[in-house]
PDB file of C-alpha atoms in Angstrom:
ATOM      1  CA  MET A   5      -2.624 -31.580   0.446  1.00 68.00           C
ATOM      2  CA  MET A   6      -0.551 -28.415   0.605  1.00 72.00           C
ATOM      3  CA  GLU A   7      -2.437 -25.064   0.735  1.00 79.00           C
ATOM      4  CA  THR A   8      -1.066 -21.889  -0.809  1.00 78.00           C
ATOM      5  CA  ARG A   9      -1.870 -19.946   2.361  1.00 83.00           C
ATOM      6  CA  TRP A  10       0.717 -22.108   4.164  1.00 85.00           C
ATOM      7  CA  LEU A  11       3.347 -20.750   1.770  1.00 83.00           C
ATOM      8  CA  GLU A  12       2.196 -17.201   2.497  1.00 82.00           C
ATOM      9  CA  ASP A  13       2.403 -17.883   6.241  1.00 84.00           C
ATOM     10  CA  PHE A  14       5.908 -19.297   5.910  1.00 85.00           C
ATOM     11  CA  LEU A  15       7.189 -16.326   3.872  1.00 83.00           C
ATOM     12  CA  VAL A  16       5.878 -13.853   6.433  1.00 82.00           C
ATOM     13  CA  LEU A  17       7.504 -15.802   9.282  1.00 84.00           C
ATOM     14  CA  ALA A  18      10.790 -15.961   7.377  1.00 81.00           C
ATOM     15  CA  GLU A  19      10.721 -12.149   7.086  1.00 77.00           C
ATOM     16  CA  THR A  20       9.640 -11.234  10.628  1.00 77.00           C
ATOM     17  CA  GLY A  21      11.389 -13.960  12.620  1.00 78.00           C
ATOM     18  CA  SER A  22       8.472 -13.828  15.044  1.00 81.00           C
ATOM     19  CA  PHE A  23       5.470 -16.136  15.384  1.00 85.00           C
ATOM     20  CA  THR A  24       3.597 -13.399  17.272  1.00 83.00           C
ATOM     21  CA  HIS A  25       4.127 -10.660  14.677  1.00 79.00           C
ATOM     22  CA  SER A  26       3.498 -13.074  11.808  1.00 82.00           C
ATOM     23  CA  ALA A  27       0.220 -14.246  13.324  1.00 82.00           C
ATOM     24  CA  GLN A  28      -0.890 -10.625  13.699  1.00 79.00           C
ATOM     25  CA  ALA A  29       0.041  -9.867  10.093  1.00 77.00           C
ATOM     26  CA  ARG A  30      -1.951 -12.879   8.903  1.00 79.00           C
ATOM     27  CA  HIS A  31      -4.930 -12.019  11.150  1.00 79.00           C
ATOM     28  CA  LEU A  32      -4.634 -15.307  13.051  1.00 81.00           C
ATOM     29  CA  THR A  33      -4.194 -16.342  16.640  1.00 85.00           C
ATOM     30  CA  GLN A  34      -0.664 -17.525  17.388  1.00 84.00           C
ATOM     31  CA  PRO A  35      -1.758 -21.143  18.018  1.00 84.00           C
ATOM     32  CA  ALA A  36      -3.627 -21.235  14.692  1.00 85.00           C
ATOM     33  CA  PHE A  37      -0.625 -19.749  12.881  1.00 87.00           C
ATOM     34  CA  SER A  38       1.734 -22.272  14.499  1.00 87.00           C
ATOM     35  CA  ARG A  39      -0.522 -25.154  13.431  1.00 89.00           C
ATOM     36  CA  ARG A  40      -0.400 -23.991   9.816  1.00 89.00           C
ATOM     37  CA  ILE A  41       3.411 -23.793   9.879  1.00 90.00           C
ATOM     38  CA  GLN A  42       3.506 -27.307  11.346  1.00 88.00           C
ATOM     39  CA  ALA A  43       1.124 -28.514   8.647  1.00 88.00           C
ATOM     40  CA  LEU A  44       3.484 -27.131   5.985  1.00 89.00           C
ATOM     41  CA  GLU A  45       6.440 -28.866   7.636  1.00 89.00           C
ATOM     42  CA  ASN A  46       4.482 -32.134   7.716  1.00 88.00           C
ATOM     43  CA  TRP A  47       3.730 -31.758   4.007  1.00 87.00           C
ATOM     44  CA  VAL A  48       7.376 -30.973   3.160  1.00 86.00           C
ATOM     45  CA  GLY A  49       8.564 -33.797   5.380  1.00 86.00           C
ATOM     46  CA  THR A  50      11.164 -31.887   7.370  1.00 88.00           C
ATOM     47  CA  GLU A  51      11.499 -29.031   9.843  1.00 88.00           C
ATOM     48  CA  LEU A  52      11.715 -25.582   8.253  1.00 89.00           C
ATOM     49  CA  ILE A  53      11.885 -23.528  11.465  1.00 88.00           C
ATOM     50  CA  ASP A  54      14.616 -23.717  14.086  1.00 84.00           C
ATOM     51  CA  ARG A  55      12.623 -23.369  17.302  1.00 76.00           C
ATOM     52  CA  THR A  56      15.671 -23.608  19.572  1.00 70.00           C
ATOM     53  CA  SER A  57      16.737 -20.004  18.905  1.00 65.00           C
ATOM     54  CA  TYR A  58      15.230 -16.542  19.235  1.00 64.00           C
ATOM     55  CA  PRO A  59      14.489 -14.614  17.091  1.00 71.00           C
ATOM     56  CA  THR A  60      13.117 -17.479  15.057  1.00 77.00           C
ATOM     57  CA  THR A  61      15.472 -18.648  12.322  1.00 83.00           C
ATOM     58  CA  LEU A  62      15.185 -21.070   9.432  1.00 85.00           C
ATOM     59  CA  THR A  63      16.752 -24.489   9.314  1.00 87.00           C
ATOM     60  CA  PRO A  64      19.031 -25.222   6.323  1.00 85.00           C
ATOM     61  CA  ALA A  65      16.003 -26.860   4.679  1.00 87.00           C
ATOM     62  CA  GLY A  66      13.966 -23.773   5.475  1.00 85.00           C
ATOM     63  CA  VAL A  67      16.499 -21.521   3.767  1.00 83.00           C
ATOM     64  CA  VAL A  68      16.296 -23.631   0.606  1.00 82.00           C
ATOM     65  CA  PHE A  69      12.503 -23.784   0.771  1.00 84.00           C
ATOM     66  CA  ARG A  70      12.232 -20.014   1.204  1.00 81.00           C
ATOM     67  CA  GLU A  71      13.973 -19.485  -2.117  1.00 72.00           C
ATOM     68  CA  ARG A  72      11.402 -21.690  -3.848  1.00 78.00           C
ATOM     69  CA  ALA A  73       8.210 -20.715  -1.979  1.00 79.00           C
ATOM     70  CA  ALA A  74       7.698 -17.349  -3.708  1.00 72.00           C
ATOM     71  CA  ASP A  75       8.236 -18.959  -7.117  1.00 71.00           C
ATOM     72  CA  MET A  76       5.715 -21.658  -6.236  1.00 77.00           C
ATOM     73  CA  LEU A  77       3.121 -19.029  -5.319  1.00 72.00           C
ATOM     74  CA  ASN A  78       3.711 -17.079  -8.519  1.00 68.00           C
ATOM     75  CA  GLN A  79       3.389 -20.234 -10.613  1.00 71.00           C
ATOM     76  CA  VAL A  80       0.097 -21.118  -8.941  1.00 73.00           C
ATOM     77  CA  LEU A  81      -1.297 -17.629  -9.618  1.00 64.00           C
ATOM     78  CA  ALA A  82      -0.083 -17.675 -13.214  1.00 64.00           C
ATOM     79  CA  THR A  83      -1.638 -21.106 -13.777  1.00 68.00           C
ATOM     80  CA  ARG A  84      -4.944 -19.971 -12.331  1.00 66.00           C
ATOM     81  CA  ALA A  85      -4.925 -16.957 -14.628  1.00 60.00           C
ATOM     82  CA  LEU A  86      -4.195 -19.199 -17.603  1.00 60.00           C
ATOM     83  CA  LEU A  87      -7.049 -21.564 -16.727  1.00 62.00           C
ATOM     84  CA  GLN A  88      -9.374 -18.587 -16.435  1.00 58.00           C
ATOM     85  CA  GLY A  89      -8.674 -17.788 -20.074  1.00 56.00           C
ATOM     86  CA  MET A  90      -6.219 -14.970 -19.531  1.00 54.00           C
ATOM     87  CA  LYS A  91      -3.210 -14.682 -21.797  1.00 55.00           C
ATOM     88  CA  PRO A  92      -0.099 -14.874 -19.604  1.00 56.00           C
ATOM     89  CA  LEU A  93       2.036 -11.764 -19.353  1.00 58.00           C
ATOM     90  CA  PRO A  94       5.667 -12.007 -20.544  1.00 68.00           C
ATOM     91  CA  GLU A  95       8.231 -13.508 -18.198  1.00 73.00           C
ATOM     92  CA  ASP A  96       9.877 -10.096 -17.731  1.00 84.00           C
ATOM     93  CA  THR A  97       6.635  -8.590 -16.385  1.00 88.00           C
ATOM     94  CA  LEU A  98       7.120  -6.290 -13.388  1.00 93.00           C
ATOM     95  CA  SER A  99       4.677  -6.878 -10.555  1.00 91.00           C
ATOM     96  CA  PHE A 100       3.663  -3.767  -8.586  1.00 94.00           C
ATOM     97  CA  SER A 101       1.800  -3.781  -5.285  1.00 92.00           C
ATOM     98  CA  VAL A 102       0.051  -0.425  -4.838  1.00 93.00           C
ATOM     99  CA  PRO A 103      -2.561   0.965  -2.414  1.00 90.00           C
ATOM    100  CA  HIS A 104      -5.887   1.769  -4.076  1.00 87.00           C
ATOM    101  CA  THR A 105      -5.504   5.562  -4.026  1.00 88.00           C
ATOM    102  CA  LEU A 106      -2.055   5.538  -5.629  1.00 92.00           C
ATOM    103  CA  SER A 107      -3.259   3.036  -8.228  1.00 89.00           C
ATOM    104  CA  PHE A 108      -5.965   5.500  -9.314  1.00 86.00           C
ATOM    105  CA  SER A 109      -4.244   8.858  -9.019  1.00 84.00           C
ATOM    106  CA  PHE A 110      -0.469   8.465  -9.165  1.00 91.00           C
ATOM    107  CA  PHE A 111       0.567   5.233 -10.824  1.00 92.00           C
ATOM    108  CA  PRO A 112      -0.850   5.745 -14.379  1.00 90.00           C
ATOM    109  CA  LYS A 113       0.863   9.128 -14.878  1.00 91.00           C
ATOM    110  CA  TRP A 114       4.059   7.974 -13.192  1.00 95.00           C
ATOM    111  CA  LEU A 115       4.226   4.899 -15.429  1.00 94.00           C
ATOM    112  CA  THR A 116       3.787   7.104 -18.506  1.00 93.00           C
ATOM    113  CA  GLN A 117       6.714   9.265 -17.370  1.00 95.00           C
ATOM    114  CA  MET A 118       8.906   6.238 -16.664  1.00 96.00           C
ATOM    115  CA  GLU A 119       8.166   4.597 -20.024  1.00 95.00           C
ATOM    116  CA  ALA A 120       8.999   7.844 -21.825  1.00 94.00           C
ATOM    117  CA  ARG A 121      12.544   7.545 -20.439  1.00 95.00           C
ATOM    118  CA  PHE A 122      12.999   3.806 -19.964  1.00 95.00           C
ATOM    119  CA  GLY A 123      10.890   2.218 -22.688  1.00 93.00           C
ATOM    120  CA  GLN A 124       7.701   0.183 -22.662  1.00 91.00           C
ATOM    121  CA  LEU A 125       7.101  -2.014 -19.638  1.00 91.00           C
ATOM    122  CA  ALA A 126       4.932  -5.082 -19.100  1.00 89.00           C
ATOM    123  CA  CYS A 127       3.295  -4.603 -15.696  1.00 90.00           C
ATOM    124  CA  ARG A 128       0.981  -6.394 -13.340  1.00 88.00           C
ATOM    125  CA  LEU A 129      -0.711  -4.084 -10.818  1.00 88.00           C
ATOM    126  CA  GLN A 130      -2.070  -5.453  -7.555  1.00 86.00           C
ATOM    127  CA  ALA A 131      -4.253  -2.785  -5.921  1.00 85.00           C
ATOM    128  CA  SER A 132      -5.228  -3.276  -2.275  1.00 83.00           C
ATOM    129  CA  ASN A 133      -5.207  -1.545   1.093  1.00 82.00           C
ATOM    130  CA  VAL A 134      -1.884  -0.367   2.519  1.00 83.00           C
ATOM    131  CA  HIS A 135      -1.457  -3.359   4.844  1.00 80.00           C
ATOM    132  CA  ASP A 136      -2.062  -5.958   2.135  1.00 81.00           C
ATOM    133  CA  ALA A 137       0.098  -4.087  -0.369  1.00 86.00           C
ATOM    134  CA  LEU A 138       2.984  -4.166   2.096  1.00 86.00           C
ATOM    135  CA  LEU A 139       2.378  -7.826   2.849  1.00 84.00           C
ATOM    136  CA  SER A 140       2.456  -8.676  -0.849  1.00 85.00           C
ATOM    137  CA  LEU A 141       6.031  -7.387  -1.129  1.00 90.00           C
ATOM    138  CA  VAL A 142       7.106  -9.178   2.050  1.00 86.00           C
ATOM    139  CA  GLU A 143       5.619 -12.477   0.888  1.00 81.00           C
ATOM    140  CA  GLY A 144       7.266 -12.243  -2.528  1.00 82.00           C
ATOM    141  CA  GLY A 145       3.998 -11.715  -4.391  1.00 82.00           C
ATOM    142  CA  ALA A 146       5.210  -8.425  -5.895  1.00 90.00           C
ATOM    143  CA  ASP A 147       8.522  -7.116  -7.209  1.00 93.00           C
ATOM    144  CA  LEU A 148       7.958  -3.500  -6.203  1.00 96.00           C
ATOM    145  CA  LEU A 149       5.816  -1.689  -3.642  1.00 96.00           C
ATOM    146  CA  LEU A 150       4.548   1.869  -4.050  1.00 96.00           C
ATOM    147  CA  CYS A 151       3.211   3.431  -0.870  1.00 94.00           C
ATOM    148  CA  TYR A 152       2.824   6.553   1.239  1.00 93.00           C
ATOM    149  CA  HIS A 153       5.164   7.342   4.120  1.00 93.00           C
ATOM    150  CA  HIS A 154       4.881   9.779   7.012  1.00 93.00           C
ATOM    151  CA  PRO A 155       7.098   9.953  10.128  1.00 91.00           C
ATOM    152  CA  LYS A 156       4.036   9.547  12.349  1.00 87.00           C
ATOM    153  CA  LYS A 157       2.999   6.429  10.403  1.00 84.00           C
ATOM    154  CA  PRO A 158       6.212   5.053   8.902  1.00 84.00           C
ATOM    155  CA  VAL A 159       6.623   2.109   6.564  1.00 82.00           C
ATOM    156  CA  GLU A 160       8.415  -0.479   8.687  1.00 82.00           C
ATOM    157  CA  LEU A 161      10.649  -2.336   6.263  1.00 87.00           C
ATOM    158  CA  PRO A 162      14.132  -3.032   7.646  1.00 87.00           C
ATOM    159  CA  PRO A 163      16.922  -1.525   5.491  1.00 90.00           C
ATOM    160  CA  THR A 164      18.863  -4.779   5.902  1.00 90.00           C
ATOM    161  CA  HIS A 165      16.314  -6.523   3.684  1.00 90.00           C
ATOM    162  CA  TYR A 166      14.713  -3.745   1.591  1.00 94.00           C
ATOM    163  CA  ALA A 167      15.790  -0.743  -0.458  1.00 96.00           C
ATOM    164  CA  GLY A 168      13.642   2.316  -1.095  1.00 97.00           C
ATOM    165  CA  LEU A 169      13.524   5.475  -3.201  1.00 97.00           C
ATOM    166  CA  ARG A 170      11.597   8.738  -2.800  1.00 97.00           C
ATOM    167  CA  LEU A 171       9.335   9.338  -5.803  1.00 97.00           C
ATOM    168  CA  GLY A 172       7.722  12.572  -4.655  1.00 95.00           C
ATOM    169  CA  VAL A 173       5.439  14.263  -2.146  1.00 95.00           C
ATOM    170  CA  GLU A 174       1.661  14.029  -1.880  1.00 94.00           C
ATOM    171  CA  SER A 175      -0.499  16.423   0.144  1.00 96.00           C
ATOM    172  CA  LEU A 176      -3.721  15.491   1.924  1.00 97.00           C
ATOM    173  CA  ARG A 177      -6.130  18.427   2.245  1.00 97.00           C
ATOM    174  CA  PRO A 178      -9.857  19.039   2.905  1.00 98.00           C
ATOM    175  CA  TYR A 179     -12.079  19.642  -0.138  1.00 98.00           C
ATOM    176  CA  ALA A 180     -15.759  20.367  -0.678  1.00 97.00           C
ATOM    177  CA  ARG A 181     -18.058  20.954  -3.612  1.00 97.00           C
ATOM    178  CA  CYS A 182     -18.089  24.511  -4.945  1.00 95.00           C
ATOM    179  CA  GLY A 183     -20.204  26.613  -7.273  1.00 87.00           C
ATOM    180  CA  ARG A 184     -19.206  28.714 -10.251  1.00 87.00           C
ATOM    181  CA  ASP A 185     -17.645  31.225  -7.877  1.00 90.00           C
ATOM    182  CA  ARG A 186     -15.313  28.412  -6.706  1.00 91.00           C
ATOM    183  CA  VAL A 187     -16.345  29.027  -3.110  1.00 95.00           C
ATOM    184  CA  PRO A 188     -16.636  25.721  -1.182  1.00 96.00           C
ATOM    185  CA  ARG A 189     -20.077  24.818   0.121  1.00 95.00           C
ATOM    186  CA  PHE A 190     -18.589  23.837   3.493  1.00 96.00           C
ATOM    187  CA  ARG A 191     -15.505  25.121   5.308  1.00 96.00           C
ATOM    188  CA  LEU A 192     -13.431  24.195   8.316  1.00 96.00           C
ATOM    189  CA  PRO A 193     -13.408  24.548  11.258  1.00 95.00           C
ATOM    190  CA  GLY A 194     -17.220  24.734  11.449  1.00 93.00           C
ATOM    191  CA  THR A 195     -19.008  26.041  14.532  1.00 93.00           C
ATOM    192  CA  ARG A 196     -20.640  24.521  17.583  1.00 93.00           C
ATOM    193  CA  GLU A 197     -24.016  25.637  16.248  1.00 94.00           C
ATOM    194  CA  ALA A 198     -23.347  24.454  12.694  1.00 93.00           C
ATOM    195  CA  PRO A 199     -20.684  21.722  12.648  1.00 96.00           C
ATOM    196  CA  ALA A 200     -19.165  20.928   9.262  1.00 96.00           C
ATOM    197  CA  PRO A 201     -20.279  17.600   7.742  1.00 97.00           C
ATOM    198  CA  LEU A 202     -17.299  15.241   7.497  1.00 97.00           C
ATOM    199  CA  LEU A 203     -16.885  12.478   4.945  1.00 96.00           C
ATOM    200  CA  GLY A 204     -14.447  10.241   6.776  1.00 95.00           C
ATOM    201  CA  TYR A 205     -12.283   7.175   6.335  1.00 94.00           C
ATOM    202  CA  ALA A 206     -12.982   3.819   7.930  1.00 88.00           C
ATOM    203  CA  ALA A 207     -10.896   2.779  10.937  1.00 85.00           C
ATOM    204  CA  ASN A 208      -8.579   0.491   8.918  1.00 79.00           C
ATOM    205  CA  ALA A 209      -7.696   3.125   6.294  1.00 86.00           C
ATOM    206  CA  TYR A 210      -4.253   4.769   6.174  1.00 89.00           C
ATOM    207  CA  PHE A 211      -5.825   8.168   5.439  1.00 93.00           C
ATOM    208  CA  ARG A 212      -7.907   7.847   8.617  1.00 93.00           C
ATOM    209  CA  LEU A 213      -4.673   8.135  10.579  1.00 91.00           C
ATOM    210  CA  MET A 214      -3.502  11.040   8.445  1.00 94.00           C
ATOM    211  CA  THR A 215      -6.828  12.849   8.877  1.00 96.00           C
ATOM    212  CA  GLU A 216      -6.627  12.423  12.647  1.00 94.00           C
ATOM    213  CA  LEU A 217      -3.080  13.811  12.546  1.00 94.00           C
ATOM    214  CA  ILE A 218      -4.306  16.905  10.697  1.00 96.00           C
ATOM    215  CA  LEU A 219      -7.186  17.483  13.100  1.00 95.00           C
ATOM    216  CA  ASP A 220      -4.967  16.930  16.166  1.00 94.00           C
ATOM    217  CA  ASN A 221      -2.614  19.654  14.893  1.00 93.00           C
ATOM    218  CA  ALA A 222      -5.314  21.992  13.588  1.00 93.00           C
ATOM    219  CA  PRO A 223      -4.728  25.720  14.150  1.00 92.00           C
ATOM    220  CA  GLU A 224      -8.053  26.082  15.987  1.00 92.00           C
ATOM    221  CA  PRO A 225     -10.779  23.868  17.509  1.00 91.00           C
ATOM    222  CA  CYS A 226     -12.771  21.963  14.917  1.00 92.00           C
ATOM    223  CA  HIS A 227     -16.509  21.234  14.959  1.00 95.00           C
ATOM    224  CA  LEU A 228     -17.480  18.281  12.775  1.00 96.00           C
ATOM    225  CA  THR A 229     -20.292  15.807  12.406  1.00 96.00           C
ATOM    226  CA  LEU A 230     -19.519  12.521  10.670  1.00 95.00           C
ATOM    227  CA  ARG A 231     -21.896  12.016   7.737  1.00 93.00           C
ATOM    228  CA  TYR A 232     -20.355   9.066   5.935  1.00 93.00           C
ATOM    229  CA  GLU A 233     -17.268   6.867   5.950  1.00 92.00           C
ATOM    230  CA  THR A 234     -15.507   4.389   3.702  1.00 87.00           C
ATOM    231  CA  ASP A 235     -11.958   3.105   3.272  1.00 83.00           C
ATOM    232  CA  MET A 236     -11.355   4.477  -0.240  1.00 86.00           C
ATOM    233  CA  ALA A 237     -10.533   8.057  -1.222  1.00 90.00           C
ATOM    234  CA  GLU A 238     -12.350   7.698  -4.566  1.00 87.00           C
ATOM    235  CA  GLY A 239     -15.566   6.940  -2.696  1.00 87.00           C
ATOM    236  CA  LEU A 240     -15.187  10.040  -0.542  1.00 92.00           C
ATOM    237  CA  LYS A 241     -14.364  12.171  -3.571  1.00 93.00           C
ATOM    238  CA  ASN A 242     -17.598  11.147  -5.271  1.00 90.00           C
ATOM    239  CA  MET A 243     -19.562  11.950  -2.114  1.00 93.00           C
ATOM    240  CA  ALA A 244     -17.892  15.361  -1.908  1.00 95.00           C
ATOM    241  CA  LEU A 245     -18.712  16.023  -5.580  1.00 94.00           C
ATOM    242  CA  GLU A 246     -22.366  15.392  -4.757  1.00 93.00           C
ATOM    243  CA  GLY A 247     -22.191  18.011  -2.020  1.00 95.00           C
ATOM    244  CA  HIS A 248     -22.485  15.741   1.005  1.00 96.00           C
ATOM    245  CA  GLY A 249     -19.637  17.273   2.998  1.00 97.00           C
ATOM    246  CA  ILE A 250     -15.904  17.803   3.421  1.00 98.00           C
ATOM    247  CA  ALA A 251     -13.434  15.061   2.492  1.00 97.00           C
ATOM    248  CA  PHE A 252      -9.694  14.942   3.148  1.00 97.00           C
ATOM    249  CA  LEU A 253      -8.293  13.898  -0.217  1.00 97.00           C
ATOM    250  CA  PRO A 254      -4.841  13.519  -1.808  1.00 95.00           C
ATOM    251  CA  GLN A 255      -4.058  16.352  -4.188  1.00 93.00           C
ATOM    252  CA  SER A 256      -3.336  14.052  -7.117  1.00 90.00           C
ATOM    253  CA  ALA A 257      -6.842  12.592  -6.838  1.00 91.00           C
ATOM    254  CA  VAL A 258      -8.611  15.957  -7.208  1.00 94.00           C
ATOM    255  CA  THR A 259      -6.420  17.882  -9.671  1.00 91.00           C
ATOM    256  CA  ARG A 260      -8.976  17.661 -12.482  1.00 90.00           C
ATOM    257  CA  GLU A 261     -11.965  18.450 -10.266  1.00 93.00           C
ATOM    258  CA  VAL A 262     -10.278  21.538  -8.789  1.00 95.00           C
ATOM    259  CA  ARG A 263      -9.221  22.743 -12.220  1.00 92.00           C
ATOM    260  CA  HIS A 264     -12.787  22.380 -13.537  1.00 92.00           C
ATOM    261  CA  GLY A 265     -14.304  24.190 -10.565  1.00 94.00           C
ATOM    262  CA  GLN A 266     -16.093  21.164  -9.105  1.00 95.00           C
ATOM    263  CA  LEU A 267     -14.147  20.975  -5.842  1.00 97.00           C
ATOM    264  CA  ALA A 268     -12.326  23.640  -3.833  1.00 97.00           C
ATOM    265  CA  PRO A 269     -10.111  23.562  -0.725  1.00 97.00           C
ATOM    266  CA  ALA A 270     -12.279  23.750   2.376  1.00 97.00           C
ATOM    267  CA  ALA A 271      -9.525  25.333   4.498  1.00 96.00           C
ATOM    268  CA  GLY A 272      -6.037  26.787   4.253  1.00 94.00           C
ATOM    269  CA  ASP A 273      -2.818  24.822   3.808  1.00 91.00           C
ATOM    270  CA  GLU A 274      -2.370  24.603   7.576  1.00 94.00           C
ATOM    271  CA  TRP A 275      -5.228  22.064   7.524  1.00 96.00           C
ATOM    272  CA  GLY A 276      -3.172  19.509   5.654  1.00 96.00           C
ATOM    273  CA  VAL A 277      -0.272  17.116   5.776  1.00 96.00           C
ATOM    274  CA  ASP A 278       2.447  16.139   3.317  1.00 96.00           C
ATOM    275  CA  MET A 279       3.394  12.492   2.743  1.00 96.00           C
ATOM    276  CA  GLU A 280       6.219  10.967   0.766  1.00 96.00           C
ATOM    277  CA  ILE A 281       5.500   8.581  -2.071  1.00 96.00           C
ATOM    278  CA  ARG A 282       8.048   5.780  -2.002  1.00 97.00           C
ATOM    279  CA  VAL A 283       8.948   2.678  -3.971  1.00 97.00           C
ATOM    280  CA  TYR A 284      10.493  -0.370  -2.279  1.00 97.00           C
ATOM    281  CA  ARG A 285      12.063  -3.644  -3.372  1.00 96.00           C
ATOM    282  CA  ARG A 286      13.619  -6.625  -1.618  1.00 93.00           C
ATOM    283  CA  LEU A 287      17.412  -6.559  -1.489  1.00 91.00           C
ATOM    284  CA  LYS A 288      17.929 -10.172  -2.453  1.00 86.00           C
ATOM    285  CA  PRO A 289      18.775 -10.702  -6.152  1.00 85.00           C
ATOM    286  CA  ALA A 290      15.744 -10.550  -8.419  1.00 85.00           C
ATOM    287  CA  ARG A 291      14.925 -11.334 -12.037  1.00 89.00           C
ATOM    288  CA  PRO A 292      16.972  -9.387 -14.620  1.00 92.00           C
ATOM    289  CA  ALA A 293      13.939  -7.257 -15.561  1.00 93.00           C
ATOM    290  CA  VAL A 294      13.554  -6.099 -11.947  1.00 94.00           C
ATOM    291  CA  GLU A 295      17.266  -5.398 -11.536  1.00 95.00           C
ATOM    292  CA  THR A 296      17.391  -3.404 -14.776  1.00 96.00           C
ATOM    293  CA  PHE A 297      14.359  -1.265 -13.948  1.00 97.00           C
ATOM    294  CA  TRP A 298      15.542  -0.663 -10.376  1.00 97.00           C
ATOM    295  CA  SER A 299      18.942   0.468 -11.647  1.00 97.00           C
ATOM    296  CA  PHE A 300      17.107   2.934 -13.891  1.00 97.00           C
ATOM    297  CA  LEU A 301      15.016   4.215 -10.958  1.00 97.00           C
ATOM    298  CA  GLN A 302      18.146   4.718  -8.866  1.00 97.00           C
ATOM    299  CA  ASP A 303      19.370   7.179 -11.503  1.00 96.00           C
ATOM    300  CA  GLN A 304      16.076   9.099 -11.304  1.00 96.00           C
ATOM    301  CA  TYR A 305      15.336   9.319  -7.571  1.00 97.00           C
ATOM    302  CA  ALA A 306      17.052   9.812  -4.233  1.00 95.00           C
ATOM    303  CA  PRO A 307      17.434   6.867  -1.857  1.00 95.00           C
ATOM    304  CA  ILE A 308      15.632   6.755   1.477  1.00 90.00           C
TER     305      ILE A 308
END
């Protein structure tokens, strides 16, 4: 019996051309990944991978199967949704893969702006961590990817297979709870005698890397004590609102709280970093709805 994860494995391998990199992306050992590809080939009844060349390439059968694999996955997901009692979205639905923070803070307002110019859109939003959001586009599980980009932590999508546009700039800055005087309860850099309490990101979070970049380039030595960590900015924002410490948060996620005097910057602008917000798509021809919307976006934003 064929397993959908075999299709996901195959699509990643078709993109990377490397068993090693594909196994890492799928969180598998290389032998385990190879066995799953072989199991898919046994189910199909023919070889899909040309193992006589490097980088890894597809056989003629593999090229044909690649074109169908993403559709097969989408049909399985749509069928599952239907069986769970969900009304299917229209066929021209746009599927977006978006990291959690952007799905909360940026995407709703951005979609409102786009619909005001383009017209109403039917959308499916897949919110996940940055790695899984990227993987969803690569595997064909999403039409468009929204993500952050910084030169020190770039989005590695080859321009030969993907196109991208710059949607804007997002700043990551430290914030802390404040009183009516709008003075933050805690400030950076802290002191050796009284280190500032830090609300940090878990090791697998994209903003963990951005926070470390800020601290590595800080204008003066920083004294911090880690009080709490999680992988989601919304979780850190709520902890900061309760007065538990300083959290490095994207500006779009705290606009309302700063305006209402609940949070205030815990340091100057030199304690921050700016990141691009980008949208990506695969270059191969897509459904008419995707092509039409992408053409519209190209008229609105600069290419990467």
